[in-house]
mmCIF file of C-alpha atoms in Angstrom:
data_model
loop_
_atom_site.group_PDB
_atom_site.id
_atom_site.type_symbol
_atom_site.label_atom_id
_atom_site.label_comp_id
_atom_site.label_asym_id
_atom_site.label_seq_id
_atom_site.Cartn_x
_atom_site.Cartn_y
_atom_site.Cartn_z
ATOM 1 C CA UNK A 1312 0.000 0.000 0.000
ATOM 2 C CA UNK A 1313 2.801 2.111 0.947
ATOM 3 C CA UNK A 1314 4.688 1.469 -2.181
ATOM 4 C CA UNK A 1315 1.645 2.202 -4.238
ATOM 5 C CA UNK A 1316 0.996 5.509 -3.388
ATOM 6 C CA UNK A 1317 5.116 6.202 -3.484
ATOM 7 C CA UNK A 1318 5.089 4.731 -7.007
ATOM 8 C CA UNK A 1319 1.898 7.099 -7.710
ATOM 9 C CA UNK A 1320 3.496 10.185 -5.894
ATOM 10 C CA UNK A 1321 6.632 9.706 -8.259
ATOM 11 C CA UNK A 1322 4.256 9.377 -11.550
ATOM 12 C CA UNK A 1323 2.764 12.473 -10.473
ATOM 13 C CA UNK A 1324 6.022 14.346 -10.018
ATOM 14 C CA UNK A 1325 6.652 13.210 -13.311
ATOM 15 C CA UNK A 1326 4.288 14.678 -15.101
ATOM 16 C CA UNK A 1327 4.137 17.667 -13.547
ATOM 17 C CA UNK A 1328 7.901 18.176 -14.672
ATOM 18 C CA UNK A 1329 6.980 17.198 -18.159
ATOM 19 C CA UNK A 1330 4.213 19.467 -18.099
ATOM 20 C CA UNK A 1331 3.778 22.194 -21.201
ATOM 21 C CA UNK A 1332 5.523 24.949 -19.736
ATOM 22 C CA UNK A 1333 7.896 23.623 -17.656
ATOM 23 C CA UNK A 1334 10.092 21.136 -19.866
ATOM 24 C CA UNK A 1335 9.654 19.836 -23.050
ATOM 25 C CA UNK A 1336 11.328 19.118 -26.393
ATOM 26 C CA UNK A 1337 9.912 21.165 -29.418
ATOM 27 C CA UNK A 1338 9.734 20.070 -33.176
ATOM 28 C CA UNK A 1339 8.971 22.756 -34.723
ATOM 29 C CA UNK A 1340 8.943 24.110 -38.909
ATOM 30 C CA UNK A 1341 8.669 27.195 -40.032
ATOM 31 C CA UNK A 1342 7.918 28.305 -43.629
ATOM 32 C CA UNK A 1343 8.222 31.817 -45.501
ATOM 33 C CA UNK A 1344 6.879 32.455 -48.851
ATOM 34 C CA UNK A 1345 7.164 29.400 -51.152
ATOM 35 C CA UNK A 1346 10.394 27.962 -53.096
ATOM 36 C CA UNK A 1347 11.251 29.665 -56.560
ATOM 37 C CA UNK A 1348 11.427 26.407 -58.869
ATOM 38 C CA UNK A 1349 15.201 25.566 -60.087
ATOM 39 C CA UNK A 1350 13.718 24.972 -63.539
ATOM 40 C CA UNK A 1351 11.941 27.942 -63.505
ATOM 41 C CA UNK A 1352 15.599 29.797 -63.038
ATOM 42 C CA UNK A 1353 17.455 27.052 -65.494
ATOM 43 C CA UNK A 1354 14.644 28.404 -68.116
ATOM 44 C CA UNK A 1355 15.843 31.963 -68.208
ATOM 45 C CA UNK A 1356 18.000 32.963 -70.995
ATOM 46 C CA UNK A 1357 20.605 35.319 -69.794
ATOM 47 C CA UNK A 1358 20.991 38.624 -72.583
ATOM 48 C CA UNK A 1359 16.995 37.037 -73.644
ATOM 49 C CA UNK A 1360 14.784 37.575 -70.965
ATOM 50 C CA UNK A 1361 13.789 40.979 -69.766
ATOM 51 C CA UNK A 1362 12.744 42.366 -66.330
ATOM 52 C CA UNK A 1363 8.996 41.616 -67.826
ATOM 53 C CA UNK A 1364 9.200 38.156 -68.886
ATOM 54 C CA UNK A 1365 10.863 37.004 -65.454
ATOM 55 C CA UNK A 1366 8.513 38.630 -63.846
ATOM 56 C CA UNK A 1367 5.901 37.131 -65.465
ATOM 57 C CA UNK A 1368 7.667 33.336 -64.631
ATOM 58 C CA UNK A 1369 8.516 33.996 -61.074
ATOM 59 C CA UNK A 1370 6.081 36.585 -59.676
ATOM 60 C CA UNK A 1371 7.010 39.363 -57.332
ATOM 61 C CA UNK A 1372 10.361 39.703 -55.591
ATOM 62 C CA UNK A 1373 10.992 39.797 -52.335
ATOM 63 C CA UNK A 1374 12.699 43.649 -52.892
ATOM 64 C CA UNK A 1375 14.133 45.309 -55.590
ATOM 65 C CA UNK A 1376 17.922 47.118 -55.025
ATOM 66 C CA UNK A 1377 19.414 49.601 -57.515
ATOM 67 C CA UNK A 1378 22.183 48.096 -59.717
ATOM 68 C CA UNK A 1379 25.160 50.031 -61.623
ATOM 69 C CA UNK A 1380 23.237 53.212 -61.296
ATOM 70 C CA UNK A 1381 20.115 52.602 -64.107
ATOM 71 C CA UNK A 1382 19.989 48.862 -63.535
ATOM 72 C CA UNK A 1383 18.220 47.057 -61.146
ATOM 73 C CA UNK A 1384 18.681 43.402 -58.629
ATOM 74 C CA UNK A 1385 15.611 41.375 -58.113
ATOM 75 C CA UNK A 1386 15.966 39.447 -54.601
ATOM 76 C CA UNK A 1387 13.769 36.217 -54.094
ATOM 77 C CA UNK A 1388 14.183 34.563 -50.694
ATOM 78 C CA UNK A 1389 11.960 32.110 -48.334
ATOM 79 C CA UNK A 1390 12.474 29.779 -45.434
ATOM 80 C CA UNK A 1391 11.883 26.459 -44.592
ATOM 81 C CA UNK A 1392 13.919 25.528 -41.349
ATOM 82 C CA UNK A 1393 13.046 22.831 -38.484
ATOM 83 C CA UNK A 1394 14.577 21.174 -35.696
ATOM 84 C CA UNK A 1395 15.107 19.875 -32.293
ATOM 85 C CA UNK A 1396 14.722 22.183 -29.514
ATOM 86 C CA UNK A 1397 14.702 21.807 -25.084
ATOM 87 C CA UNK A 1398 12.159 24.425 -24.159
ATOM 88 C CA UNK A 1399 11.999 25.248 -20.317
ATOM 89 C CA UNK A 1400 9.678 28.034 -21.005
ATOM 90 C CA UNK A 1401 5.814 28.163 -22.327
ATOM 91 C CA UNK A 1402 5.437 26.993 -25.903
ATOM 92 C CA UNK A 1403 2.435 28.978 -26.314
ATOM 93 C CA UNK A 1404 5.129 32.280 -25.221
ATOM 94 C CA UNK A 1405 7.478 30.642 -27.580
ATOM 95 C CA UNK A 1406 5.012 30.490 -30.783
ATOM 96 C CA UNK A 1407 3.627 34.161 -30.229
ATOM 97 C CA UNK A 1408 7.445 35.396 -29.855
ATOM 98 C CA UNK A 1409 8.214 34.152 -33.467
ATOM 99 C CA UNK A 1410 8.674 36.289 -36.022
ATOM 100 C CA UNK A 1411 6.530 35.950 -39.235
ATOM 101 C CA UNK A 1412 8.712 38.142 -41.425
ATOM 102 C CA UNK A 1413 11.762 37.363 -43.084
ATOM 103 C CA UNK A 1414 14.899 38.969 -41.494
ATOM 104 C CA UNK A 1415 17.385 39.941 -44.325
ATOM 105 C CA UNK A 1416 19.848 39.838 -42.166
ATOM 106 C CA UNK A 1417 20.094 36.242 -41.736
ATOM 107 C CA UNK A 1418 22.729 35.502 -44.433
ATOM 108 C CA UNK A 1419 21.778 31.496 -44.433
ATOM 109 C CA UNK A 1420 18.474 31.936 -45.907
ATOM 110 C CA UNK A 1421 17.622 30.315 -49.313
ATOM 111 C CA UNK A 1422 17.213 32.814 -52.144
ATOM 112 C CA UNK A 1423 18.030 33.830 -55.680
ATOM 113 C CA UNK A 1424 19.029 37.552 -57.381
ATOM 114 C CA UNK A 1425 18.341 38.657 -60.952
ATOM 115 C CA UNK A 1426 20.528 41.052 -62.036
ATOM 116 C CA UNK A 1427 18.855 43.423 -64.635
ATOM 117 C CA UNK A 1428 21.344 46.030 -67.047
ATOM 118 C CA UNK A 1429 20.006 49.340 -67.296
ATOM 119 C CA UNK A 1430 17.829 48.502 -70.813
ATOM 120 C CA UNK A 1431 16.540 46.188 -68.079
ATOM 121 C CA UNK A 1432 17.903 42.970 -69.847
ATOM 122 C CA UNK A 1433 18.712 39.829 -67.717
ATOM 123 C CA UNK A 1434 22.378 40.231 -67.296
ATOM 124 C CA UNK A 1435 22.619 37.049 -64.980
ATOM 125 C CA UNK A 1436 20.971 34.704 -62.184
ATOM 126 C CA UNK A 1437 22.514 33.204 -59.043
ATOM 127 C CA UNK A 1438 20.706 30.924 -56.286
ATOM 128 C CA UNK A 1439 22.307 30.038 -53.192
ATOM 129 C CA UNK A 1440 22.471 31.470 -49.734
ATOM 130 C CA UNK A 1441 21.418 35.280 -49.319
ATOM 131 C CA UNK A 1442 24.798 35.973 -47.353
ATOM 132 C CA UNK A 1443 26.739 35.109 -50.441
ATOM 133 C CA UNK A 1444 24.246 36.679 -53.170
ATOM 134 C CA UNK A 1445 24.276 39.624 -51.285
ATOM 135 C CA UNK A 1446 27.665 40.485 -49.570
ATOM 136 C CA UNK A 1447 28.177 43.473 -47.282
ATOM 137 C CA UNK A 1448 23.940 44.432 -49.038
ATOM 138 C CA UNK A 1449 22.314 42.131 -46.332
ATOM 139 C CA UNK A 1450 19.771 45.274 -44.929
ATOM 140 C CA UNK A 1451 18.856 48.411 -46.783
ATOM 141 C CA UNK A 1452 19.032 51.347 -44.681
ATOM 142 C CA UNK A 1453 15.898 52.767 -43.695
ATOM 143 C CA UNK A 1454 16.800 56.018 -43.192
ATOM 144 C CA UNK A 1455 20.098 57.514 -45.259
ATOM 145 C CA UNK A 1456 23.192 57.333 -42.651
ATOM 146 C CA UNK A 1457 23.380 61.194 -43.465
ATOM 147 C CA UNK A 1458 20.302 61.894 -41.417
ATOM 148 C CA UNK A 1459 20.824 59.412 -38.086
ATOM 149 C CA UNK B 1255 -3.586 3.670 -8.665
ATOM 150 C CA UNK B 1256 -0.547 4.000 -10.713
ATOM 151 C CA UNK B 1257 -2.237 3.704 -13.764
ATOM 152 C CA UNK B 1258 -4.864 5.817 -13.116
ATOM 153 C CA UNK B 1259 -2.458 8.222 -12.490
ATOM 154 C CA UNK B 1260 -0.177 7.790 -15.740
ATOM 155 C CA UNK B 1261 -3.578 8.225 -17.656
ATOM 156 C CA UNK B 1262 -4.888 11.274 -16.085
ATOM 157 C CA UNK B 1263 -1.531 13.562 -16.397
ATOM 158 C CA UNK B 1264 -1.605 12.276 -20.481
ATOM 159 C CA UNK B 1265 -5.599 14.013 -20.524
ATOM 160 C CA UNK B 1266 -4.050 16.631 -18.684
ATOM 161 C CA UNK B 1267 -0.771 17.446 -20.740
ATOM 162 C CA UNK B 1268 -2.519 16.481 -23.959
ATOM 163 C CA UNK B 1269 -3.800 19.952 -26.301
ATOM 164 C CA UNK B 1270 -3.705 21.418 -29.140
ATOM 165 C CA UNK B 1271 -3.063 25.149 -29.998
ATOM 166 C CA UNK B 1272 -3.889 27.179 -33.073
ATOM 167 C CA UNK B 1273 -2.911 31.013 -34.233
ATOM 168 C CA UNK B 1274 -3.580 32.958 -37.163
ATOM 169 C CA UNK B 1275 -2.100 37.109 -37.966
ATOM 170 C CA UNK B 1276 -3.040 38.637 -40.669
ATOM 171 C CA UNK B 1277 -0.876 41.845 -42.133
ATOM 172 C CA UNK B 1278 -2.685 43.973 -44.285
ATOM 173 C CA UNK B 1279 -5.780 43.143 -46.739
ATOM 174 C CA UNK B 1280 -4.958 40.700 -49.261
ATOM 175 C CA UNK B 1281 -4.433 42.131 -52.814
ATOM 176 C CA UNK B 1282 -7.158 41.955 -55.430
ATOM 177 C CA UNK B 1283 -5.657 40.312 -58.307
ATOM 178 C CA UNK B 1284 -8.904 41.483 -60.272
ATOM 179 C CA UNK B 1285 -7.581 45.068 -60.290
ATOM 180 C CA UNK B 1286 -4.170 44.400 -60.596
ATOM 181 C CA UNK B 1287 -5.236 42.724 -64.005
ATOM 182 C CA UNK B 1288 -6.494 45.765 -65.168
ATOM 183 C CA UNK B 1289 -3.044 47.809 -64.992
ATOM 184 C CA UNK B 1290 -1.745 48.126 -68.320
ATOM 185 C CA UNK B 1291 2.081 49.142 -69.200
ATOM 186 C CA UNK B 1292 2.732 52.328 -70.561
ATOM 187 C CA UNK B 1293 -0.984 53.584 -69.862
ATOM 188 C CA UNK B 1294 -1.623 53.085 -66.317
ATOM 189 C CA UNK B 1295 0.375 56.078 -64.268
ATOM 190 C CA UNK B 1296 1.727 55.670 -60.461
ATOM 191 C CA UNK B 1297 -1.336 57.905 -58.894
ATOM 192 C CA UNK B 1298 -4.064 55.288 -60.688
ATOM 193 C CA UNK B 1299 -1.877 52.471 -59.172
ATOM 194 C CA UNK B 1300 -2.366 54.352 -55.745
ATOM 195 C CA UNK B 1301 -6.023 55.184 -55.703
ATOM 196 C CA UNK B 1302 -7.018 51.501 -56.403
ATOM 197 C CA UNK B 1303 -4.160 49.974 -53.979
ATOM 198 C CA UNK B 1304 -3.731 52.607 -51.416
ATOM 199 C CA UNK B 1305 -0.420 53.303 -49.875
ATOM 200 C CA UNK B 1306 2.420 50.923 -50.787
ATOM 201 C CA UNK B 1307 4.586 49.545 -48.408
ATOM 202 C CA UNK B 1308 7.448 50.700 -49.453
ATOM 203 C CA UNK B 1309 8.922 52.975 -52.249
ATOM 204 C CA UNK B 1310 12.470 52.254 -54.137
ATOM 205 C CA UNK B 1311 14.188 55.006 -56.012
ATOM 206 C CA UNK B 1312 16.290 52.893 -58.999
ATOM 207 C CA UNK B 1313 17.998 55.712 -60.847
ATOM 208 C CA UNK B 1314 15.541 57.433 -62.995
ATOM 209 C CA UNK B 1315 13.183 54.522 -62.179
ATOM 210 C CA UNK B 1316 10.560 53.972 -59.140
ATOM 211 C CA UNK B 1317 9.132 50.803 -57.822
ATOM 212 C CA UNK B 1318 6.136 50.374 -55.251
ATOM 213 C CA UNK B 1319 5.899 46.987 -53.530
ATOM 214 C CA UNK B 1320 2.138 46.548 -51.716
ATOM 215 C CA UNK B 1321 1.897 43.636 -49.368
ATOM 216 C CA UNK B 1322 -0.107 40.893 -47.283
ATOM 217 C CA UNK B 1323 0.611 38.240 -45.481
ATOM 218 C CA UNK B 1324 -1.175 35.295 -43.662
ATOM 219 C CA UNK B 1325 0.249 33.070 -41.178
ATOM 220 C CA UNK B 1326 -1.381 30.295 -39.815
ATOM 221 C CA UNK B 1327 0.688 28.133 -36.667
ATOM 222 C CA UNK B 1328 -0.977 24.936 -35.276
ATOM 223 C CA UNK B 1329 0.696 22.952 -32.235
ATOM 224 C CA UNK B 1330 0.328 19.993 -30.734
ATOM 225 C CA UNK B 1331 0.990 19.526 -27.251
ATOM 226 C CA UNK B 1332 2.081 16.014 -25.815
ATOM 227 C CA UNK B 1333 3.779 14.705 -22.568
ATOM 228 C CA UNK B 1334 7.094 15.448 -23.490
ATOM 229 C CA UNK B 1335 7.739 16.374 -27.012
ATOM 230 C CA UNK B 1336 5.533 19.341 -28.765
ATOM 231 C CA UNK B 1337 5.089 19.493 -32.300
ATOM 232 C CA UNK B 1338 4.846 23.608 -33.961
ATOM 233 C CA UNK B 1339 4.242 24.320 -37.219
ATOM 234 C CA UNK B 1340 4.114 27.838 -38.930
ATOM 235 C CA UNK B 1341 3.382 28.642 -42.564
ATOM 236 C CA UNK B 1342 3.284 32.151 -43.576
ATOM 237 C CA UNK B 1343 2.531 33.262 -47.039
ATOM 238 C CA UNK B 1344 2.225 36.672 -49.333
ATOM 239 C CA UNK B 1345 0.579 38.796 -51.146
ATOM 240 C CA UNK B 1346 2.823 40.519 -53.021
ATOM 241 C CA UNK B 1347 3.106 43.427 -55.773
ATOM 242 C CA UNK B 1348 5.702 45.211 -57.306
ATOM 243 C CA UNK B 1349 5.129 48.217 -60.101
ATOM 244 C CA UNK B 1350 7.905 50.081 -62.119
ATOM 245 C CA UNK B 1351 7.208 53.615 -63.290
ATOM 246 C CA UNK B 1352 9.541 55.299 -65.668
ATOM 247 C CA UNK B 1353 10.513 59.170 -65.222
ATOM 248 C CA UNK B 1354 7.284 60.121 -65.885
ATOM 249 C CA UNK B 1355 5.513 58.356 -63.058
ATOM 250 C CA UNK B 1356 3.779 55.761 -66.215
ATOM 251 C CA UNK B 1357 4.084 52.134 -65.221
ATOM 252 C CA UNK B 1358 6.214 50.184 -67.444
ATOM 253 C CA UNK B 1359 6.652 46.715 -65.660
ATOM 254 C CA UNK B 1360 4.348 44.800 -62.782
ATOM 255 C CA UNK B 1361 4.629 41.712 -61.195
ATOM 256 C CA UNK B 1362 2.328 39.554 -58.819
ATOM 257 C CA UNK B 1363 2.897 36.751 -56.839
ATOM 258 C CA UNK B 1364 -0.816 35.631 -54.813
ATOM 259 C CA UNK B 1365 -0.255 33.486 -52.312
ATOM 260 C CA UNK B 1366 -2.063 34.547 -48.600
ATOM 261 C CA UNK B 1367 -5.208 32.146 -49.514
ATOM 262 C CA UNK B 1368 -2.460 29.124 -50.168
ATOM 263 C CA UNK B 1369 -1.927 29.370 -45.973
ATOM 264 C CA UNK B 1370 -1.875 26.016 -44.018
ATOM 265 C CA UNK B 1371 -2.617 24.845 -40.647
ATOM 266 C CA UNK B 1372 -0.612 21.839 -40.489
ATOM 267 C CA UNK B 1373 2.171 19.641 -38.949
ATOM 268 C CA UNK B 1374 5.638 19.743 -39.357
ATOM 269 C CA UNK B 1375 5.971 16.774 -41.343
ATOM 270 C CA UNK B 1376 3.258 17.960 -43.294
ATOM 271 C CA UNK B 1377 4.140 19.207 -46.831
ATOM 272 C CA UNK B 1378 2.525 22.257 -47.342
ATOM 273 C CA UNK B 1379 3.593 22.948 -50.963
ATOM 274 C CA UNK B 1380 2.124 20.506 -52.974
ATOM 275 C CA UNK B 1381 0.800 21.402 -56.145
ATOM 276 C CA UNK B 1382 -2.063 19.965 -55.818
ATOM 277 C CA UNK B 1383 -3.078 21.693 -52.956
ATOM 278 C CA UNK B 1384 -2.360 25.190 -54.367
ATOM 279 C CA UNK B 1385 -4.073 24.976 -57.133
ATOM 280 C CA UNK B 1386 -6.896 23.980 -55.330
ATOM 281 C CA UNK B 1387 -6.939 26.976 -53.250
ATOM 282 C CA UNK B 1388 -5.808 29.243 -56.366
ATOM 283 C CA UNK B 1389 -9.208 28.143 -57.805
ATOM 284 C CA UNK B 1390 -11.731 29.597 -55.124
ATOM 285 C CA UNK B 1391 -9.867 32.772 -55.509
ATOM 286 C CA UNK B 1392 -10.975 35.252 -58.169
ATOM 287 C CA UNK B 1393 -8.491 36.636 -60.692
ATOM 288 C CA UNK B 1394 -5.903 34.135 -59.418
ATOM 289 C CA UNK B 1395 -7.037 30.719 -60.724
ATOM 290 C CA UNK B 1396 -7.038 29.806 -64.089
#
């Protein structure tokens, strides 16, 4: 009898340990935007294709950055990330704290650029990793450095 | 006893959670059909869309980008492992204007209404499913 309700006493310690918001491992995903299609890229035709027609293939960028003063860089970027994670905090904190944009600034995100000559002709396309499509042009100032 | 125990705490721990946010209204694709290149000027653009988001100076050029977005997160909560999954999604439109303010170039992607509640090991970009969804929305399905 005595064993019983030590046995139940330690179940019940248990579970209160495990319970959401106290400890717990987290699986989470998170997606951004959907995947530009590689044969959607492989199908532009670089000194072809104009600022129109790759528009019209692959939809709106993500932003738009000057180029060699009258040209112009198309950025298209998205996330898909998961994993593992020990929370010892509230999941339902952790879910509202998330972002829901993507951060620019994170130089691992997934992405292609189209760069765009000033008659607006596809000079040239590169997919890979924002940080290297990108250097040094991660974040666009807000406000000109001038006026902080 | 012990039992009884064991399957009380799983009723207890055992949930579910669900969020949505919406930013912004979601574009109408059915206007955005109607602006034509080298007709259409950047105050006609405005009038039907509002205030864009944000405004890019590219040399001589201008671009607008307007914006929406939908995120839906579900969660399930077990004893010891939780499962989150968030899928956000966009509305998104950008417009070139040449010097004088007339739009040369637009492009549209529509994809708030493609927004999932599901699990992590869910897929949430099938084909199949988007085109579904592209359907029930007017000026975006085919």
């Amino acid at each position: 009898m005595k064993r019983d309700r030590r046995s139940a006493a330690g179940a019940a310690l248990a579970a209160l340990a495990a319970l959401p918001g106290c400890i717990n491992l987290t699986f989470s995903r998170e997606h951004i935007d959907e995947p530009v299609p590689v044969a959607v890229l492989e199908s532009l035709v670089e000194g072809n294709d104009d600022l129109g027609t790759c528009l019209q293939r692959l939809g709106a960028p993500y932003d738009v950055f000057e180029y060699r003063d009258q040209g112009m860089a198309l950025l298209w970027v998205w996330r898909d990330k998961d994993g593992f994670g020990l929370e010892l905090s509230s999941p339902i904190e952790n879910t509202s704290n998330v972002s829901f944009t993507l951060d620019l600034s994170d130089a691992s995100l997934p992405g292609c650029v189209l760069w765009f000559s000033p008659d607006l002709q596809l000079e040239r396309w590169r997919a890979g990793s924002v940080g290297d499509l990108l250097p040094g042009r991660l974040r666009r100032p807000s406000v000109p450095e001038a006026d902080r | 006893m012990l039992r009884t125990c064991l399957l009380l705490s799983l009723f207890i721990t055992a949930g579910c959670a669900v969020g949505r946010q919406d930013t912004n209204e979601p574009l109408d694709a059915l206007v955005i059909r109607e602006f034509e290149p080298g007709k259409t000027t950047a105050r006609e653009v405005v009038e039907r869309l509002g205030a864009p988001t944000e405004v890019v100076q590219l040399g001589r050029r201008t671009a607008y980008r307007f914006d929406a977005s939908t995120t839906k997160s579900a969660g399930l909560i077990l004893l010891v492992i939780n499962f989150f999954n968030q899928d956000t999604r966009s509305d998104r439109l950008w417009v070139f204007f040449n010097e004088q303010d007339v739009l040369t170039h637009h492009g549209g992607s529509f994809g708030t209404h493609r927004t999932q509640y599901a699990m992590p090991w869910e897929n949430v970009h099938e084909a199949s499913d988007n085109q579904s969804r592209d359907v029930e929305r007017p000026g975006v399905g085919k």
